[in-house]
Coordinates of C-alpha atoms in Angstrom, one line a residue:
M1 CA 199.8 180.9 117.0
F2 CA 202.1 178.4 117.8
L3 CA 201.6 178.1 121.7
R4 CA 203.2 175.2 123.9
K5 CA 201.0 173.1 125.5
P6 CA 201.3 173.5 129.1
K7 CA 203.1 170.6 130.9
R8 CA 201.4 168.5 132.9
S9 CA 202.6 168.2 136.2
K10 CA 203.1 164.7 137.6
P11 CA 201.1 163.3 140.3
K12 CA 203.2 163.5 143.9
A13 CA 202.6 161.4 147.1
Y14 CA 203.2 162.7 150.3
V15 CA 204.1 160.2 153.5
I16 CA 203.4 161.9 156.8
A17 CA 205.0 160.5 159.7
E18 CA 203.2 160.5 162.9
A19 CA 205.0 162.5 165.6
G20 CA 207.1 160.7 168.1
G21 CA 207.8 158.0 165.8
A22 CA 210.6 156.2 164.8
E23 CA 212.4 157.5 161.6
P24 CA 210.9 155.8 158.7
D25 CA 213.0 153.6 156.3
P26 CA 213.5 155.8 153.2
K27 CA 212.8 152.6 150.4
A28 CA 209.5 151.5 152.6
L29 CA 208.5 154.9 151.7
K30 CA 208.5 155.0 148.3
V31 CA 204.5 154.7 146.5
R32 CA 204.5 154.3 142.7
A33 CA 201.8 156.3 141.4
L34 CA 200.3 155.6 138.2
G35 CA 198.8 157.1 135.4
A36 CA 196.0 156.3 133.3
R37 CA 197.6 154.0 130.9
G38 CA 199.0 152.2 134.0
R39 CA 195.8 151.4 135.3
V40 CA 194.4 150.3 132.3
A41 CA 197.2 147.7 131.8
E42 CA 197.0 146.5 135.5
R43 CA 192.9 146.0 134.9
A44 CA 193.8 143.8 131.6
R45 CA 196.3 142.1 133.4
M46 CA 194.0 141.3 136.4
R47 CA 191.2 140.2 133.7
I48 CA 193.5 137.8 131.8
M49 CA 194.7 136.1 135.0
M50 CA 190.8 135.4 135.9
C51 CA 190.2 133.8 132.5
A52 CA 193.5 131.6 132.5
S53 CA 191.9 130.7 136.1
V54 CA 188.6 129.8 134.7
F55 CA 190.0 128.0 131.9
V56 CA 192.6 125.6 133.8
F57 CA 189.4 124.9 136.4
V58 CA 187.1 124.1 133.3
F59 CA 189.6 121.6 131.8
A60 CA 190.6 120.0 135.2
A61 CA 186.8 119.3 135.9
L62 CA 186.2 117.7 132.3
G63 CA 189.7 116.2 133.0
V64 CA 188.5 114.1 136.2
R65 CA 185.0 113.6 134.2
L66 CA 186.6 111.9 131.2
A67 CA 188.7 109.9 133.3
F68 CA 185.7 108.4 135.8
I69 CA 183.9 107.6 132.5
S70 CA 186.8 105.5 130.9
F71 CA 186.7 103.6 134.1
G72 CA 183.5 102.8 134.0
G73 CA 181.9 105.0 137.0
M74 CA 179.9 106.8 134.8
G75 CA 177.9 103.9 133.0
A76 CA 174.3 104.2 132.4
P77 CA 171.9 101.9 134.7
E78 CA 170.1 99.2 133.1
R79 CA 166.7 100.2 133.2
Y80 CA 167.9 103.3 131.0
A81 CA 169.5 101.0 128.3
A82 CA 169.1 102.6 124.6
A83 CA 166.6 101.2 122.2
P84 CA 168.0 99.2 119.1
S85 CA 169.7 101.1 116.9
A86 CA 168.7 101.5 113.2
A87 CA 172.6 101.6 112.6
A88 CA 173.4 98.5 114.5
P89 CA 173.4 95.2 112.7
R90 CA 170.5 92.9 112.4
T91 CA 170.8 89.6 114.1
E92 CA 171.0 86.5 112.6
I93 CA 168.0 84.1 111.9
V94 CA 169.2 80.5 112.5
D95 CA 167.0 77.1 112.5
R96 CA 166.6 75.0 115.4
N97 CA 169.9 73.6 114.9
G98 CA 171.6 76.4 114.3
A99 CA 171.5 76.5 110.3
L100 CA 171.4 79.8 109.2
L101 CA 168.7 81.4 107.1
A102 CA 169.6 85.2 107.2
V103 CA 172.4 87.4 107.7
D104 CA 174.1 90.5 106.9
V105 CA 176.8 90.5 104.5
P106 CA 179.3 93.4 103.5
V107 CA 179.1 94.3 100.0
I108 CA 180.3 97.2 97.3
A109 CA 177.4 99.2 95.6
L110 CA 178.5 100.8 92.1
E111 CA 177.2 104.3 92.1
V112 CA 177.6 107.6 89.7
A113 CA 177.3 110.6 89.9
G114 CA 175.7 111.9 86.4
N115 CA 177.3 115.6 86.6
E116 CA 180.8 114.6 86.9
V117 CA 180.4 112.2 83.6
W118 CA 182.5 113.7 80.5
D119 CA 180.7 111.4 78.4
A120 CA 177.4 109.7 79.4
K121 CA 176.9 107.4 76.0
E122 CA 180.4 106.2 76.6
A123 CA 180.3 105.6 80.1
A124 CA 177.2 103.7 80.0
E125 CA 178.4 101.3 77.1
Q126 CA 181.6 101.1 78.9
L127 CA 179.8 100.0 82.0
A128 CA 177.4 97.7 80.3
G129 CA 180.3 96.0 78.6
V130 CA 181.7 94.7 82.0
L131 CA 178.4 94.5 83.7
P132 CA 175.9 92.8 81.1
D133 CA 172.7 92.9 83.3
I134 CA 172.7 97.0 82.6
D135 CA 170.5 98.5 80.5
A136 CA 173.0 101.0 78.5
A137 CA 170.3 102.8 77.4
D138 CA 168.5 103.3 80.5
L139 CA 171.9 104.3 82.1
E140 CA 172.9 106.6 79.5
E141 CA 169.4 108.7 79.6
K142 CA 169.8 108.8 83.3
L143 CA 173.3 110.2 83.2
S144 CA 172.8 112.4 80.7
E145 CA 170.1 113.9 82.9
G146 CA 173.2 114.7 85.7
R147 CA 171.7 112.0 88.2
Y148 CA 173.4 110.4 91.0
M149 CA 172.1 106.8 90.5
E150 CA 173.2 103.4 92.0
V151 CA 174.3 101.1 89.3
R152 CA 174.5 97.7 91.2
A153 CA 173.9 97.2 94.8
D154 CA 176.3 94.9 95.1
L155 CA 179.7 93.8 92.8
T156 CA 181.5 90.7 92.9
P157 CA 185.4 91.6 93.3
T158 CA 186.2 90.4 89.9
E159 CA 183.2 93.0 88.7
R160 CA 184.7 95.9 91.0
K161 CA 188.1 95.5 89.5
A162 CA 186.8 95.6 85.9
V163 CA 185.1 98.6 86.9
F164 CA 188.0 100.4 88.2
D165 CA 190.3 99.6 85.4
L166 CA 188.0 101.8 83.4
G167 CA 189.2 104.7 85.0
L168 CA 185.3 106.5 84.5
P169 CA 185.0 109.7 86.0
G170 CA 182.2 110.2 88.7
V171 CA 182.3 106.5 89.6
R172 CA 182.0 105.7 93.2
F173 CA 182.5 102.4 95.2
A174 CA 180.3 102.4 98.5
A175 CA 180.5 100.2 101.0
R176 CA 176.9 98.7 101.7
V177 CA 175.1 95.9 104.5
K178 CA 173.0 93.4 102.3
R179 CA 170.5 91.1 103.8
F180 CA 171.7 87.6 102.8
F181 CA 169.4 84.5 102.7
P182 CA 171.4 81.2 101.8
Q183 CA 168.7 78.9 101.8
G184 CA 167.3 80.1 99.1
D185 CA 163.3 79.7 98.5
L186 CA 163.5 77.2 101.4
A187 CA 160.9 78.0 104.1
A188 CA 160.7 81.8 102.6
H189 CA 156.9 82.4 104.0
V190 CA 158.4 81.9 107.5
I191 CA 162.0 83.7 107.1
G192 CA 160.6 86.7 105.0
H193 CA 162.4 89.2 103.4
D194 CA 163.6 92.8 103.6
E195 CA 163.3 96.0 101.6
P196 CA 165.8 98.7 101.3
G197 CA 165.5 101.2 103.8
K198 CA 162.5 99.4 105.7
G199 CA 164.4 96.2 106.9
G200 CA 162.3 93.4 107.5
V201 CA 158.7 93.3 106.0
M202 CA 157.2 90.0 106.6
G203 CA 158.1 86.7 108.6
L204 CA 160.6 86.6 111.2
E205 CA 162.6 89.2 108.9
K206 CA 160.3 91.5 110.2
T207 CA 160.4 90.1 113.8
A208 CA 164.2 90.5 113.6
N209 CA 163.7 94.4 113.5
R210 CA 163.3 94.5 117.6
Y211 CA 166.5 92.4 117.9
R212 CA 169.4 94.4 116.3
G213 CA 172.3 93.8 117.9
K214 CA 171.5 90.7 119.7
E215 CA 172.2 87.3 119.6
P216 CA 171.3 85.2 116.8
M217 CA 167.3 84.5 116.4
R218 CA 166.4 80.7 117.0
A219 CA 163.6 79.7 114.9
S220 CA 161.3 76.7 115.6
I221 CA 161.8 75.2 112.1
D222 CA 163.9 72.2 111.1
I223 CA 165.1 73.2 107.4
R224 CA 165.7 69.6 106.9
V225 CA 162.2 68.6 107.8
Q226 CA 161.5 71.7 105.9
Q227 CA 162.8 70.7 102.7
I228 CA 161.4 67.4 102.6
L229 CA 157.6 69.0 103.3
E230 CA 158.4 71.5 100.2
E231 CA 159.5 68.7 97.8
E232 CA 156.5 66.8 98.6
L233 CA 154.1 69.7 98.3
A234 CA 156.3 70.2 95.0
A235 CA 155.8 66.9 93.6
D236 CA 151.9 66.9 93.8
M237 CA 151.8 70.5 92.3
E238 CA 153.0 68.8 89.4
K239 CA 151.0 65.7 89.6
F240 CA 147.7 67.2 90.5
S241 CA 148.1 70.7 88.9
P242 CA 146.3 72.7 92.0
E243 CA 146.4 76.3 92.4
A244 CA 148.3 76.5 95.4
A245 CA 149.7 73.7 97.9
W246 CA 150.6 74.6 101.7
G247 CA 151.6 72.3 104.9
A248 CA 152.7 72.4 108.1
V249 CA 154.3 70.3 110.9
M250 CA 154.0 71.3 114.7
D251 CA 155.3 69.7 117.8
V252 CA 151.8 68.9 120.0
E253 CA 153.7 68.6 123.1
T254 CA 155.5 72.1 122.6
G255 CA 153.4 74.3 120.1
E256 CA 156.6 74.9 118.0
V257 CA 156.1 75.0 114.3
I258 CA 158.8 72.4 112.7
A259 CA 157.8 73.5 109.2
L260 CA 155.5 75.5 107.3
A261 CA 155.4 75.8 103.3
S262 CA 153.2 77.8 101.3
L263 CA 153.3 77.0 97.4
P264 CA 154.1 79.1 95.3
D265 CA 156.9 80.7 96.8
F266 CA 159.4 83.1 96.5
D267 CA 163.7 83.5 97.0
P268 CA 163.9 86.3 99.6
N269 CA 167.1 87.6 98.0
A270 CA 165.2 88.5 95.2
P271 CA 161.5 88.8 96.2
G272 CA 160.5 91.3 93.3
A273 CA 161.3 88.4 91.0
V274 CA 157.6 87.1 91.4
A275 CA 154.2 88.1 91.7
A276 CA 153.0 89.2 95.0
D277 CA 150.9 86.5 95.1
S278 CA 153.7 84.1 95.7
R279 CA 154.6 85.8 98.5
R280 CA 151.4 85.4 100.3
N281 CA 151.5 83.0 103.2
R282 CA 148.3 80.5 102.6
A283 CA 149.0 78.8 105.9
T284 CA 148.7 81.5 108.3
Y285 CA 146.8 84.3 106.4
D286 CA 144.5 82.9 104.1
R287 CA 141.1 81.6 105.4
Y288 CA 139.4 78.8 104.3
E289 CA 136.1 76.5 105.0
L290 CA 138.6 73.3 105.7
G291 CA 135.8 70.7 105.8
S292 CA 135.2 67.2 107.6
A293 CA 138.4 67.6 109.7
F294 CA 135.7 69.6 111.9
K295 CA 134.0 66.5 112.6
T296 CA 137.1 65.9 114.8
F297 CA 136.0 68.6 116.8
T298 CA 132.5 68.1 116.9
A299 CA 133.1 63.9 118.3
A300 CA 135.5 65.1 120.4
A301 CA 132.7 67.3 122.6
V302 CA 130.2 64.8 122.3
I303 CA 132.4 62.4 124.0
E304 CA 133.8 65.0 126.4
E305 CA 130.0 66.1 127.4
G306 CA 129.2 62.1 128.1
L307 CA 126.7 62.8 125.1
G308 CA 128.0 60.1 123.5
R309 CA 130.8 57.2 123.1
E310 CA 132.4 55.3 120.2
S311 CA 129.4 52.8 120.1
T312 CA 126.6 55.1 120.2
T313 CA 124.7 55.1 116.8
Y314 CA 123.1 57.8 114.3
D315 CA 120.8 57.9 111.8
A316 CA 122.8 58.5 108.4
R317 CA 120.2 57.4 106.0
G318 CA 118.9 59.5 103.1
S319 CA 119.4 63.1 103.8
F320 CA 119.0 65.0 106.9
K321 CA 116.6 68.5 106.9
V322 CA 117.7 71.3 109.3
A323 CA 115.2 74.1 109.1
D324 CA 115.1 75.0 105.3
R325 CA 118.4 73.2 104.6
R326 CA 118.9 69.8 103.6
I327 CA 121.9 67.9 104.8
S328 CA 123.4 64.8 102.6
D329 CA 126.4 62.8 102.7
F330 CA 128.9 62.7 99.7
H331 CA 129.0 58.7 98.9
G332 CA 127.7 57.7 102.1
E333 CA 126.8 54.6 104.0
N334 CA 122.9 55.0 103.7
R335 CA 122.6 53.2 107.4
I336 CA 122.5 53.8 110.8
L337 CA 126.5 54.6 111.9
T338 CA 128.2 54.6 115.4
L339 CA 129.9 57.3 116.4
S340 CA 133.2 56.2 115.2
E341 CA 131.8 55.4 111.9
V342 CA 130.3 59.0 111.5
V343 CA 134.3 60.1 111.5
Q344 CA 135.3 56.9 109.7
Y345 CA 133.3 57.5 106.8
S346 CA 132.9 61.2 107.2
S347 CA 129.1 61.6 107.4
N348 CA 127.6 64.7 107.2
I349 CA 124.4 63.6 108.5
G350 CA 125.8 62.0 111.3
A351 CA 127.8 65.1 112.4
A352 CA 124.9 67.4 112.2
R353 CA 122.9 65.0 114.8
M354 CA 125.7 65.2 117.0
A355 CA 126.2 68.8 117.1
L356 CA 122.4 69.8 117.6
E357 CA 122.6 66.9 120.2
L358 CA 125.4 69.4 121.8
G359 CA 123.6 72.3 121.0
A360 CA 124.9 75.7 119.8
D361 CA 126.4 77.2 123.2
K362 CA 128.4 74.3 123.9
Q363 CA 129.6 73.8 120.0
Q364 CA 130.7 77.5 120.6
R365 CA 132.3 77.1 123.7
Y366 CA 134.6 74.1 122.7
L367 CA 135.4 75.9 119.4
E368 CA 136.6 79.1 121.1
A369 CA 138.6 76.9 123.8
L370 CA 140.6 75.4 120.9
G371 CA 141.5 78.6 119.5
L372 CA 139.1 79.1 116.4
F373 CA 137.5 82.5 117.5
S374 CA 140.5 84.8 117.5
A375 CA 143.6 85.5 115.6
L376 CA 146.9 83.5 116.8
P377 CA 149.4 85.4 118.7
L378 CA 152.4 84.3 116.4
E379 CA 155.7 86.1 116.0
I380 CA 155.1 86.6 112.4
A381 CA 152.6 89.6 111.2
E382 CA 151.0 87.0 109.0
N383 CA 147.8 85.7 110.6
R384 CA 144.1 86.6 110.6
E385 CA 141.2 85.8 112.5
P386 CA 138.5 83.4 111.9
D387 CA 135.9 84.6 109.7
L388 CA 132.6 83.5 111.7
P389 CA 129.2 83.5 111.0
W390 CA 126.9 86.7 111.7
Q391 CA 124.4 84.3 113.3
W392 CA 124.6 80.8 115.0
G393 CA 121.0 79.2 114.5
P394 CA 120.4 75.3 114.0
V395 CA 121.6 75.4 110.5
E396 CA 124.8 76.9 111.6
T397 CA 125.4 74.4 114.3
A398 CA 124.6 71.6 112.0
T399 CA 127.0 72.8 108.8
I400 CA 130.0 73.7 111.2
S401 CA 129.8 70.3 112.4
Y402 CA 131.6 69.4 109.6
G403 CA 133.3 72.4 108.3
H404 CA 130.8 74.3 106.4
G405 CA 129.9 78.1 107.4
I406 CA 133.5 78.9 109.5
A407 CA 136.4 80.2 107.7
V408 CA 139.8 79.4 109.9
T409 CA 143.7 79.5 108.9
P410 CA 145.3 76.5 107.9
L411 CA 147.3 76.8 111.3
H412 CA 144.4 77.5 113.1
L413 CA 143.1 74.1 112.3
L414 CA 146.2 72.5 112.8
A415 CA 146.7 73.8 116.3
A416 CA 143.0 72.6 117.3
F417 CA 143.8 69.3 115.8
S418 CA 146.8 68.7 118.2
A419 CA 144.6 69.5 121.1
V420 CA 142.5 66.8 120.5
V421 CA 145.3 63.9 120.1
N422 CA 147.9 65.1 122.6
G423 CA 145.9 64.3 125.9
G424 CA 143.5 67.3 125.5
E425 CA 145.5 70.5 125.9
Y426 CA 145.5 73.1 123.5
R427 CA 148.9 75.1 122.9
T428 CA 149.6 78.2 120.7
P429 CA 151.6 77.6 117.8
H430 CA 155.0 79.4 117.5
F431 CA 157.9 79.9 115.2
L432 CA 160.7 80.4 118.1
A433 CA 162.5 77.6 119.5
T434 CA 161.9 77.3 122.8
T435 CA 163.9 75.0 125.6
K436 CA 161.0 74.3 127.9
T437 CA 157.6 72.9 127.5
E438 CA 154.7 75.2 129.1
Q439 CA 151.5 74.1 130.2
G440 CA 148.6 74.3 128.0
S441 CA 145.0 75.1 128.7
R442 CA 143.2 71.8 129.1
V443 CA 139.9 71.2 126.8
F444 CA 139.4 67.3 127.0
S445 CA 140.4 64.9 129.3
K446 CA 142.8 62.4 128.5
E447 CA 140.4 59.7 128.5
T448 CA 138.5 61.8 125.6
S449 CA 142.0 62.3 123.8
A450 CA 142.8 58.7 123.7
V451 CA 139.1 57.3 122.6
M452 CA 139.4 60.0 119.9
R453 CA 142.9 58.6 118.8
R454 CA 141.5 55.5 118.4
I455 CA 138.4 56.7 116.2
L456 CA 141.2 58.9 114.1
R457 CA 143.2 55.6 113.6
R458 CA 140.1 53.6 112.1
V459 CA 139.7 56.5 109.6
V460 CA 143.2 55.0 108.3
T461 CA 142.7 51.4 108.9
D462 CA 139.1 51.2 107.5
G463 CA 138.1 54.7 106.4
T464 CA 138.6 57.2 103.7
A465 CA 142.6 57.8 104.1
S466 CA 144.0 54.3 104.0
Y467 CA 146.4 55.9 101.5
A468 CA 147.7 57.8 104.6
E469 CA 149.0 54.6 106.0
A470 CA 153.1 54.8 107.0
D471 CA 154.3 51.3 108.2
G472 CA 155.5 51.0 111.5
F473 CA 154.3 54.6 112.9
F474 CA 150.4 53.7 112.9
P475 CA 149.7 57.4 111.9
I476 CA 145.8 58.7 112.9
G477 CA 144.0 61.3 111.0
K478 CA 141.0 62.8 109.0
T479 CA 140.3 63.5 105.2
A480 CA 138.8 66.7 104.7
T481 CA 137.5 67.6 101.2
A482 CA 135.3 70.6 101.3
D483 CA 133.7 72.9 98.1
K484 CA 135.3 76.4 97.3
K485 CA 133.2 79.1 98.3
S486 CA 132.5 81.0 95.1
D487 CA 133.0 84.7 94.3
T488 CA 129.2 85.5 93.6
G489 CA 128.3 83.2 97.1
G490 CA 127.6 80.0 97.6
Y491 CA 129.6 76.9 96.7
N492 CA 131.3 75.7 93.3
T493 CA 130.7 72.4 93.3
N494 CA 133.4 71.9 90.9
A495 CA 136.5 73.1 92.7
R496 CA 137.5 72.0 96.2
I497 CA 140.3 72.3 99.1
A498 CA 141.3 68.9 99.9
S499 CA 143.1 68.3 103.0
F500 CA 144.7 65.5 105.4
I501 CA 145.4 66.0 108.9
G502 CA 147.1 63.6 111.1
A503 CA 149.4 62.9 113.6
V504 CA 152.4 60.2 114.2
P505 CA 152.9 58.3 116.1
G506 CA 149.3 57.5 116.2
Y507 CA 149.4 55.9 119.5
A508 CA 151.2 58.5 121.3
P509 CA 151.5 61.9 119.1
R510 CA 154.5 63.9 119.0
Y511 CA 153.7 65.6 115.7
A512 CA 150.6 67.2 114.2
I513 CA 151.0 67.3 110.3
L514 CA 148.7 69.3 107.7
I515 CA 148.5 68.9 103.9
T516 CA 146.3 70.7 101.6
Y517 CA 145.8 71.1 98.0
D518 CA 143.7 74.1 96.7
N519 CA 141.7 72.8 93.8
P520 CA 143.5 69.6 92.8
Q521 CA 142.4 67.6 89.6
P522 CA 142.0 64.4 88.8
A523 CA 145.4 62.4 88.0
E524 CA 146.2 59.0 86.7
G525 CA 145.6 56.3 89.1
T526 CA 143.1 58.5 90.9
Y527 CA 140.2 57.2 88.8
G528 CA 138.9 60.4 88.1
Y529 CA 138.8 61.6 91.8
A530 CA 140.6 64.5 93.6
T531 CA 139.2 64.4 97.0
A532 CA 141.7 64.5 100.0
G533 CA 142.1 60.7 100.4
W534 CA 143.5 60.3 96.8
N535 CA 146.4 63.1 97.0
A536 CA 146.4 64.7 100.9
A537 CA 146.7 61.4 102.2
P538 CA 149.7 59.9 100.1
A539 CA 151.7 62.9 100.3
F540 CA 151.2 62.8 103.9
S541 CA 152.4 59.3 104.1
R542 CA 155.6 60.1 101.9
F543 CA 156.2 62.6 104.2
V544 CA 156.7 60.8 107.6
T545 CA 158.3 57.6 106.1
R546 CA 160.8 60.3 104.9
A547 CA 160.8 62.5 107.9
A548 CA 160.8 60.2 110.9
P549 CA 164.3 59.4 111.2
L550 CA 165.2 63.2 111.1
L551 CA 162.2 63.9 114.0
G552 CA 163.6 61.4 116.1
L553 CA 160.9 59.1 115.4
A554 CA 161.4 55.0 115.4
P555 CA 158.8 52.4 114.0
V556 CA 157.3 50.0 116.4
N557 CA 155.4 46.8 116.1
E558 CA 151.8 46.2 116.1
S559 CA 151.5 44.8 119.7
T560 CA 153.0 47.7 121.0
A561 CA 151.2 50.3 119.3
L562 CA 147.8 48.1 120.0
A563 CA 148.6 48.3 123.7
S564 CA 149.1 52.1 123.8
F565 CA 146.2 52.9 121.4
V566 CA 143.4 50.3 124.3
S567 CA 145.5 51.5 127.2
G568 CA 146.0 55.4 125.9
E569 CA 149.3 56.0 127.3
P570 CA 152.3 55.6 125.6
P571 CA 154.5 52.7 125.8
E572 CA 157.2 54.4 127.9
L573 CA 154.7 55.2 130.9
R574 CA 153.3 52.0 130.4
R575 CA 156.9 50.2 130.8
E576 CA 157.5 52.6 133.7
A577 CA 154.1 51.2 135.7
R578 CA 155.4 47.6 134.9
L579 CA 158.9 48.2 136.3
A580 CA 157.1 49.9 139.0
T581 CA 154.7 46.9 139.6
H582 CA 157.5 44.4 139.6
T583 CA 159.7 46.3 142.1
S584 CA 156.6 46.4 144.5
A585 CA 155.8 42.9 144.1
N586 CA 159.5 42.3 145.2
G587 CA 159.7 44.6 148.0
G588 CA 161.5 47.2 146.2
G589 CA 164.5 44.9 145.5
G590 CA 164.2 44.8 141.8
A591 CA 164.5 42.0 139.8
P592 CA 165.2 38.5 141.4

């Protein structure tokens, strides 16, 4: 029953020496034989050594790679640069002179975890005690539901200390970044605003979404000129009670928009504090039939085609029937008018006769060349293509000649007018500053542009825009008063769009300026009138007088201006020509 287990015999090893050989060393003949346990231990030891070798190799490779990257050897090629990160800081926006328009600022937000609050009513009352703008009842209700909520997006240091001293459970202070607009409502429609989680949603703020982490975005506007423009518009909003007002200033040589305003406006720091209608950029997005300003384009096209000149006459007596429509003038001269007088006295009849001689095809070609057939390729999203007639027959040709039957944005009009007076080149308006002048597209010859400047000067001196005069700057321009389209179709003769579009200095234009009022009312001193000559033209004059020094414009005497109007060349070119002639006459030796 109790048998002894047989004793295992130990393995033995034998060494057989070769015959005739030397006697082997006994120590060398020792051979160790391993049992099963020894063989397992030996295999484990080998595995550990192999794993250790692999780990040493891997860590050595990682060390080499880390050192390589640290010294710049693994830099990504330029073409593989990552897209702007949503976490990257948004770029600052500055005006053309470096004045800050929009910037990210660090703020501290107040948050409360409702499920950690002991007494919702007490917490709400204590927070409302140090933050008076908080609705205690609303806050109590939300905290009672255990909600995690943001009580205030930004706290001042004093407010933060006051909340901290309350010692309430569940209160947290979160570091945030807030977009701040130091100019307030100034240039609001150009700058735009942002929304939490979306970034910029309009204006240059939306454009800035693509510029995260880059250098400041330099806008084309001059905030000083912008302020003057807004002040003049706001003053007339009080005086003439229009539904809205807008204006813009454009550099005719570069296409840069120096100022653009749309009233009513809003403060980008609190865009929700006003009605959505106030955030609408009427100057770049809304379309209007802008009336008699189109007579400028009609006259320039007729002159360019050789169909008329300043002294060409047109019958503006009575009325003019085109197909089934009858065209008449508002306070017409009721006589034969020259081409210059058609523009000067704003004759619908004369403009219609000119357009019919020009023909629909050529009329369309010129209007398209002036950018009036498509949306403007602006840096801001608030732009719209013109509203063109569905057919273009004789009636449309006639009415479009004086700005009825075609609806464009105000900035469309300003860019087209600039091409008429700047020497004949069309330049697309833009809202980002530029350091170089790009070549525009030729629409009219320099000679045609010079003739149009003389005609538009007569509008101010002897026509419908006498109140647009600005001493020393000899402005040129055109009034435009158009009946508003009614919601039911047709036109409302008791509502109007009153505009004045002009340029300074008139003899060598540098800036084109548009002032417009949506349905202004008669006021004291206008004798019952509410047309552009009584409201928009005087505002233009005041603006030019105030803004000229900031725009780098200096007044000149009448003889200097007159010589440039006649020659069609700016004073600088005429002065250089005189010097060149004088130098040549003296054998190249200069003045004696």
